PDB file of C-alpha atoms in Angstrom:
ATOM      1  CA  MET A 139     -71.611   9.984  -2.946  1.00 52.00           C
ATOM      2  CA  LYS A 140     -69.836  12.420  -0.165  1.00 59.00           C
ATOM      3  CA  VAL A 141     -73.198  12.861   1.584  1.00 58.00           C
ATOM      4  CA  PHE A 142     -73.963   9.088   1.732  1.00 60.00           C
ATOM      5  CA  GLY A 143     -70.276   8.419   2.921  1.00 60.00           C
ATOM      6  CA  LYS A 144     -70.700  10.978   5.879  1.00 62.00           C
ATOM      7  CA  MET A 145     -74.079   9.448   6.629  1.00 64.00           C
ATOM      8  CA  ILE A 146     -72.463   6.003   6.916  1.00 69.00           C
ATOM      9  CA  LEU A 147     -69.664   7.400   8.992  1.00 58.00           C
ATOM     10  CA  ALA A 148     -71.968   9.116  11.242  1.00 59.00           C
ATOM     11  CA  SER A 149     -74.176   5.752  11.621  1.00 67.00           C
ATOM     12  CA  ILE A 150     -70.861   3.888  12.462  1.00 65.00           C
ATOM     13  CA  CYS A 151     -69.740   6.377  15.117  1.00 58.00           C
ATOM     14  CA  PHE A 152     -73.461   6.595  16.607  1.00 64.00           C
ATOM     15  CA  ALA A 153     -73.275   2.884  16.790  1.00 59.00           C
ATOM     16  CA  LEU A 154     -69.901   2.727  18.521  1.00 62.00           C
ATOM     17  CA  GLY A 155     -70.885   5.428  20.977  1.00 65.00           C
ATOM     18  CA  ALA A 156     -74.173   3.901  21.482  1.00 58.00           C
ATOM     19  CA  SER A 157     -72.516   0.292  21.872  1.00 59.00           C
ATOM     20  CA  GLY A 158     -70.315   1.958  24.582  1.00 60.00           C
ATOM     21  CA  VAL A 159     -73.078   3.246  26.428  1.00 56.00           C
ATOM     22  CA  PHE A 160     -74.906   0.221  26.163  1.00 54.00           C
ATOM     23  CA  ALA A 161     -71.810  -1.730  27.380  1.00 60.00           C
ATOM     24  CA  GLN A 162     -71.622   0.678  30.428  1.00 60.00           C
ATOM     25  CA  GLU A 163     -75.218   0.057  31.331  1.00 60.00           C
ATOM     26  CA  MET A 164     -74.616  -3.671  31.223  1.00 59.00           C
ATOM     27  CA  GLU A 165     -71.794  -3.404  33.565  1.00 63.00           C
ATOM     28  CA  LYS A 166     -73.662  -1.341  36.038  1.00 57.00           C
ATOM     29  CA  THR A 167     -76.380  -4.011  35.653  1.00 60.00           C
ATOM     30  CA  ALA A 168     -74.238  -6.858  36.242  1.00 65.00           C
ATOM     31  CA  ALA A 169     -72.816  -4.895  39.364  1.00 66.00           C
ATOM     32  CA  LYS A 170     -76.107  -4.453  40.682  1.00 67.00           C
ATOM     33  CA  GLU A 171     -77.079  -8.055  40.335  1.00 75.00           C
ATOM     34  CA  THR A 172     -73.979  -9.112  41.899  1.00 79.00           C
ATOM     35  CA  ALA A 173     -74.492  -6.750  45.012  1.00 82.00           C
ATOM     36  CA  ARG A 174     -78.178  -8.120  45.145  1.00 84.00           C
ATOM     37  CA  ALA A 175     -77.146 -11.597  44.985  1.00 84.00           C
ATOM     38  CA  ALA A 176     -74.504 -11.350  47.724  1.00 86.00           C
ATOM     39  CA  ALA A 177     -76.966  -9.454  49.834  1.00 87.00           C
ATOM     40  CA  MET A 178     -79.632 -11.990  49.519  1.00 91.00           C
ATOM     41  CA  LYS A 179     -77.318 -14.857  50.572  1.00 91.00           C
ATOM     42  CA  LYS A 180     -77.146 -13.261  54.031  1.00 90.00           C
ATOM     43  CA  LEU A 181     -80.616 -15.085  54.454  1.00 91.00           C
ATOM     44  CA  ASP A 182     -79.505 -18.460  52.875  1.00 91.00           C
ATOM     45  CA  PHE A 183     -79.280 -19.894  56.679  1.00 91.00           C
ATOM     46  CA  LEU A 184     -82.981 -19.618  57.037  1.00 92.00           C
ATOM     47  CA  ILE A 185     -84.190 -20.759  53.716  1.00 95.00           C
ATOM     48  CA  GLY A 186     -86.550 -23.957  54.142  1.00 96.00           C
ATOM     49  CA  ASP A 187     -89.322 -25.004  56.053  1.00 97.00           C
ATOM     50  CA  TRP A 188     -89.202 -24.977  59.835  1.00 97.00           C
ATOM     51  CA  GLU A 189     -91.420 -26.201  62.882  1.00 98.00           C
ATOM     52  CA  GLY A 190     -91.288 -26.043  66.462  1.00 97.00           C
ATOM     53  CA  SER A 191     -92.724 -24.359  69.601  1.00 96.00           C
ATOM     54  CA  GLY A 192     -92.528 -21.197  71.745  1.00 94.00           C
ATOM     55  CA  TRP A 193     -94.312 -18.720  73.715  1.00 93.00           C
ATOM     56  CA  ILE A 194     -95.946 -15.145  73.622  1.00 90.00           C
ATOM     57  CA  ILE A 195     -97.180 -12.918  76.235  1.00 91.00           C
ATOM     58  CA  ILE A 196    -100.349 -11.472  75.200  1.00 83.00           C
ATOM     59  CA  GLY A 197    -101.795  -8.854  77.548  1.00 85.00           C
ATOM     60  CA  ARG A 198    -100.719 -10.419  81.098  1.00 88.00           C
ATOM     61  CA  GLU A 199    -101.228 -14.010  79.862  1.00 87.00           C
ATOM     62  CA  ARG A 200     -98.359 -16.128  78.528  1.00 90.00           C
ATOM     63  CA  LYS A 201     -99.378 -18.703  75.828  1.00 88.00           C
ATOM     64  CA  ASN A 202     -97.461 -21.441  74.549  1.00 92.00           C
ATOM     65  CA  PHE A 203     -97.753 -22.495  70.777  1.00 94.00           C
ATOM     66  CA  THR A 204     -96.521 -24.554  67.971  1.00 96.00           C
ATOM     67  CA  VAL A 205     -95.395 -22.667  64.709  1.00 95.00           C
ATOM     68  CA  ARG A 206     -94.512 -23.469  61.213  1.00 97.00           C
ATOM     69  CA  GLU A 207     -92.309 -21.071  59.221  1.00 96.00           C
ATOM     70  CA  SER A 208     -91.262 -21.356  55.747  1.00 97.00           C
ATOM     71  CA  LEU A 209     -88.699 -19.069  53.748  1.00 96.00           C
ATOM     72  CA  GLN A 210     -88.555 -19.618  50.027  1.00 96.00           C
ATOM     73  CA  THR A 211     -86.670 -17.696  47.577  1.00 94.00           C
ATOM     74  CA  LYS A 212     -88.303 -16.385  44.362  1.00 94.00           C
ATOM     75  CA  LEU A 213     -87.840 -14.651  41.242  1.00 90.00           C
ATOM     76  CA  ASP A 214     -84.392 -16.565  40.701  1.00 87.00           C
ATOM     77  CA  GLY A 215     -83.269 -15.129  44.181  1.00 89.00           C
ATOM     78  CA  GLN A 216     -84.230 -11.695  44.140  1.00 90.00           C
ATOM     79  CA  ILE A 217     -86.875 -12.040  46.788  1.00 95.00           C
ATOM     80  CA  ILE A 218     -87.369 -13.947  49.734  1.00 96.00           C
ATOM     81  CA  VAL A 219     -90.820 -14.855  51.036  1.00 97.00           C
ATOM     82  CA  VAL A 220     -91.632 -15.959  54.466  1.00 97.00           C
ATOM     83  CA  GLU A 221     -95.066 -17.225  55.850  1.00 97.00           C
ATOM     84  CA  GLY A 222     -95.563 -18.055  59.886  1.00 95.00           C
ATOM     85  CA  ILE A 223     -98.510 -19.560  61.214  1.00 94.00           C
ATOM     86  CA  GLY A 224     -98.382 -20.106  64.994  1.00 92.00           C
ATOM     87  CA  LYS A 225    -101.315 -21.917  67.020  1.00 93.00           C
ATOM     88  CA  THR A 226    -102.245 -22.663  70.452  1.00 89.00           C
ATOM     89  CA  VAL A 227    -104.673 -24.799  72.109  1.00 87.00           C
ATOM     90  CA  ASP A 228    -107.468 -23.502  74.617  1.00 83.00           C
ATOM     91  CA  GLU A 229    -107.118 -25.206  77.770  1.00 82.00           C
ATOM     92  CA  LYS A 230    -110.913 -24.934  78.617  1.00 86.00           C
ATOM     93  CA  THR A 231    -112.345 -25.924  75.143  1.00 89.00           C
ATOM     94  CA  GLY A 232    -109.341 -27.899  73.319  1.00 87.00           C
ATOM     95  CA  ALA A 233    -110.050 -25.816  70.187  1.00 91.00           C
ATOM     96  CA  GLU A 234    -106.840 -24.714  68.311  1.00 91.00           C
ATOM     97  CA  LYS A 235    -106.541 -21.112  67.985  1.00 89.00           C
ATOM     98  CA  ILE A 236    -104.204 -18.851  65.534  1.00 89.00           C
ATOM     99  CA  VAL A 237    -102.018 -16.676  67.583  1.00 84.00           C
ATOM    100  CA  HIS A 238     -99.475 -15.795  64.756  1.00 86.00           C
ATOM    101  CA  ASN A 239    -100.203 -15.462  60.986  1.00 92.00           C
ATOM    102  CA  ALA A 240     -97.826 -13.436  59.021  1.00 93.00           C
ATOM    103  CA  TYR A 241     -96.374 -13.195  55.657  1.00 96.00           C
ATOM    104  CA  GLY A 242     -93.240 -11.265  54.833  1.00 96.00           C
ATOM    105  CA  VAL A 243     -90.867 -10.242  51.894  1.00 97.00           C
ATOM    106  CA  PHE A 244     -87.272  -9.449  51.849  1.00 96.00           C
ATOM    107  CA  SER A 245     -85.864  -7.733  48.780  1.00 96.00           C
ATOM    108  CA  TYR A 246     -82.735  -5.803  47.949  1.00 94.00           C
ATOM    109  CA  ASP A 247     -82.910  -2.161  47.328  1.00 93.00           C
ATOM    110  CA  ASP A 248     -80.558  -0.972  44.711  1.00 90.00           C
ATOM    111  CA  GLU A 249     -80.544   2.856  45.851  1.00 91.00           C
ATOM    112  CA  SER A 250     -79.554   2.248  49.408  1.00 92.00           C
ATOM    113  CA  GLY A 251     -77.856  -1.084  48.794  1.00 92.00           C
ATOM    114  CA  LYS A 252     -79.695  -2.710  51.737  1.00 94.00           C
ATOM    115  CA  ILE A 253     -82.112  -5.506  52.340  1.00 95.00           C
ATOM    116  CA  ARG A 254     -85.709  -4.349  53.038  1.00 96.00           C
ATOM    117  CA  PHE A 255     -88.311  -6.468  54.792  1.00 96.00           C
ATOM    118  CA  ARG A 256     -92.226  -5.991  54.100  1.00 96.00           C
ATOM    119  CA  TYR A 257     -94.412  -7.930  56.498  1.00 95.00           C
ATOM    120  CA  PHE A 258     -97.824  -8.294  56.886  1.00 95.00           C
ATOM    121  CA  LYS A 259    -100.136  -9.730  59.799  1.00 91.00           C
ATOM    122  CA  GLU A 260    -103.515 -11.096  60.045  1.00 90.00           C
ATOM    123  CA  ASN A 261    -104.761  -8.297  62.188  1.00 88.00           C
ATOM    124  CA  GLY A 262    -103.893  -5.716  59.451  1.00 89.00           C
ATOM    125  CA  GLN A 263    -100.813  -4.509  60.927  1.00 88.00           C
ATOM    126  CA  ALA A 264     -98.040  -4.031  58.222  1.00 92.00           C
ATOM    127  CA  GLY A 265     -94.679  -2.441  57.863  1.00 93.00           C
ATOM    128  CA  GLU A 266     -91.232  -1.998  56.204  1.00 96.00           C
ATOM    129  CA  VAL A 267     -87.920  -2.251  58.031  1.00 96.00           C
ATOM    130  CA  THR A 268     -84.184  -2.490  57.125  1.00 96.00           C
ATOM    131  CA  PRO A 269     -82.793  -5.381  58.852  1.00 96.00           C
ATOM    132  CA  GLU A 270     -79.377  -5.691  60.373  1.00 95.00           C
ATOM    133  CA  PHE A 271     -77.317  -8.623  59.409  1.00 93.00           C
ATOM    134  CA  PHE A 272     -74.708 -10.396  61.438  1.00 91.00           C
ATOM    135  CA  ASP A 273     -73.247 -13.910  61.039  1.00 88.00           C
ATOM    136  CA  LYS A 274     -76.162 -16.075  60.676  1.00 90.00           C
ATOM    137  CA  LYS A 275     -78.534 -13.608  62.840  1.00 94.00           C
ATOM    138  CA  VAL A 276     -80.986 -11.096  61.513  1.00 95.00           C
ATOM    139  CA  VAL A 277     -82.310  -8.225  63.817  1.00 96.00           C
ATOM    140  CA  TRP A 278     -85.309  -5.922  63.005  1.00 95.00           C
ATOM    141  CA  GLY A 279     -87.826  -3.784  64.924  1.00 94.00           C
ATOM    142  CA  PHE A 280     -90.219  -0.875  64.650  1.00 92.00           C
ATOM    143  CA  ASP A 281     -91.535   1.754  66.849  1.00 91.00           C
ATOM    144  CA  VAL A 282     -95.110   1.767  67.773  1.00 89.00           C
ATOM    145  CA  PRO A 283     -95.807   5.276  68.455  1.00 90.00           C
ATOM    146  CA  GLU A 284     -99.319   5.035  69.975  1.00 91.00           C
ATOM    147  CA  ASN A 285     -97.998   2.503  72.534  1.00 88.00           C
ATOM    148  CA  LYS A 286     -94.709   4.678  73.046  1.00 93.00           C
ATOM    149  CA  VAL A 287     -92.711   1.280  72.690  1.00 94.00           C
ATOM    150  CA  THR A 288     -90.265  -0.003  70.192  1.00 95.00           C
ATOM    151  CA  VAL A 289     -90.201  -3.692  69.397  1.00 95.00           C
ATOM    152  CA  ARG A 290     -87.269  -5.627  68.027  1.00 96.00           C
ATOM    153  CA  PHE A 291     -86.814  -9.217  66.874  1.00 96.00           C
ATOM    154  CA  THR A 292     -83.580 -11.315  66.954  1.00 97.00           C
ATOM    155  CA  GLU A 293     -83.465 -14.375  64.509  1.00 95.00           C
ATOM    156  CA  LYS A 294     -80.500 -16.580  64.740  1.00 95.00           C
ATOM    157  CA  THR A 295     -79.591 -20.335  64.402  1.00 93.00           C
ATOM    158  CA  ASN A 296     -78.255 -21.686  67.950  1.00 92.00           C
ATOM    159  CA  GLU A 297     -75.497 -24.321  68.630  1.00 92.00           C
ATOM    160  CA  LYS A 298     -78.180 -27.198  67.626  1.00 93.00           C
ATOM    161  CA  GLY A 299     -78.558 -25.581  64.058  1.00 92.00           C
ATOM    162  CA  ASN A 300     -82.238 -24.653  65.295  1.00 96.00           C
ATOM    163  CA  TRP A 301     -83.861 -21.298  64.395  1.00 95.00           C
ATOM    164  CA  GLN A 302     -84.285 -19.471  67.415  1.00 97.00           C
ATOM    165  CA  GLU A 303     -85.922 -16.028  67.639  1.00 96.00           C
ATOM    166  CA  ILE A 304     -87.087 -13.855  70.473  1.00 97.00           C
ATOM    167  CA  GLY A 305     -89.362 -10.667  70.538  1.00 96.00           C
ATOM    168  CA  GLU A 306     -88.552  -7.903  72.864  1.00 97.00           C
ATOM    169  CA  VAL A 307     -90.245  -4.571  73.699  1.00 96.00           C
ATOM    170  CA  SER A 308     -88.657  -1.319  74.929  1.00 97.00           C
ATOM    171  CA  ARG A 309     -90.349   1.501  76.862  1.00 95.00           C
ATOM    172  CA  ASP A 310     -87.606   3.633  77.117  1.00 94.00           C
ATOM    173  CA  GLY A 311     -86.208   4.013  73.635  1.00 91.00           C
ATOM    174  CA  GLY A 312     -84.024   1.001  73.651  1.00 92.00           C
ATOM    175  CA  LYS A 313     -82.312   1.175  77.183  1.00 95.00           C
ATOM    176  CA  THR A 314     -83.918  -1.437  78.517  1.00 97.00           C
ATOM    177  CA  TRP A 315     -85.658  -4.528  76.901  1.00 97.00           C
ATOM    178  CA  PHE A 316     -88.496  -6.848  78.022  1.00 96.00           C
ATOM    179  CA  GLN A 317     -88.935 -10.231  76.324  1.00 97.00           C
ATOM    180  CA  PHE A 318     -92.460 -11.132  75.358  1.00 95.00           C
ATOM    181  CA  PHE A 319     -91.881 -13.858  72.728  1.00 94.00           C
ATOM    182  CA  GLU A 320     -89.441 -16.750  72.020  1.00 95.00           C
ATOM    183  CA  MET A 321     -89.519 -19.732  69.707  1.00 95.00           C
ATOM    184  CA  GLU A 322     -87.228 -22.628  68.661  1.00 97.00           C
ATOM    185  CA  LEU A 323     -87.670 -24.332  65.392  1.00 97.00           C
ATOM    186  CA  SER A 324     -86.154 -27.424  63.591  1.00 97.00           C
ATOM    187  CA  ARG A 325     -85.571 -27.569  59.735  1.00 96.00           C
ATOM    188  CA  VAL A 326     -88.049 -29.936  58.184  1.00 95.00           C
ATOM    189  CA  LYS A 327     -87.091 -29.248  54.562  1.00 87.00           C
ATOM    190  CA  GLN A 328     -84.165 -27.357  52.921  1.00 80.00           C
TER     191      GLN A 328
END
């Protein structure tokens, strides 16, 4: 009977110890979920469907375009997906041509405590960046080593509540910037 009693006591001690470890893990998980949710809320101002117009410089030519962007939360807010399609009309033929076709995913990285943005473009270009967040403003960019340039995009809402985005390029490590892209979109659906 003494052996059986010791086994029960050992089981109870193990269970209490395990439940303490389990409780600590649950607290860590809850803290991570809270941090993730707070970080992802920084993008709430862009959630929805947007339409508008803009311009882009391709080569030496400036092209006007219309664009539709959609940002949606997925997986109970753990990720935010963005899809954008921009089109221009050929002045000679009247044919519509896609000049912007991109997809992206914002997600929270538990290790760094930062939001990551992974983007994919129709031309095969893809990348991952860590955006900077300000009050209703997101800035992100990347280097293009083969062209010896740095590209950055700034997205914000303007005084009209519209999504305004500019794209800039620097050839001197970020000392001076040349704007090659701008668009302004109105929210059509929350």
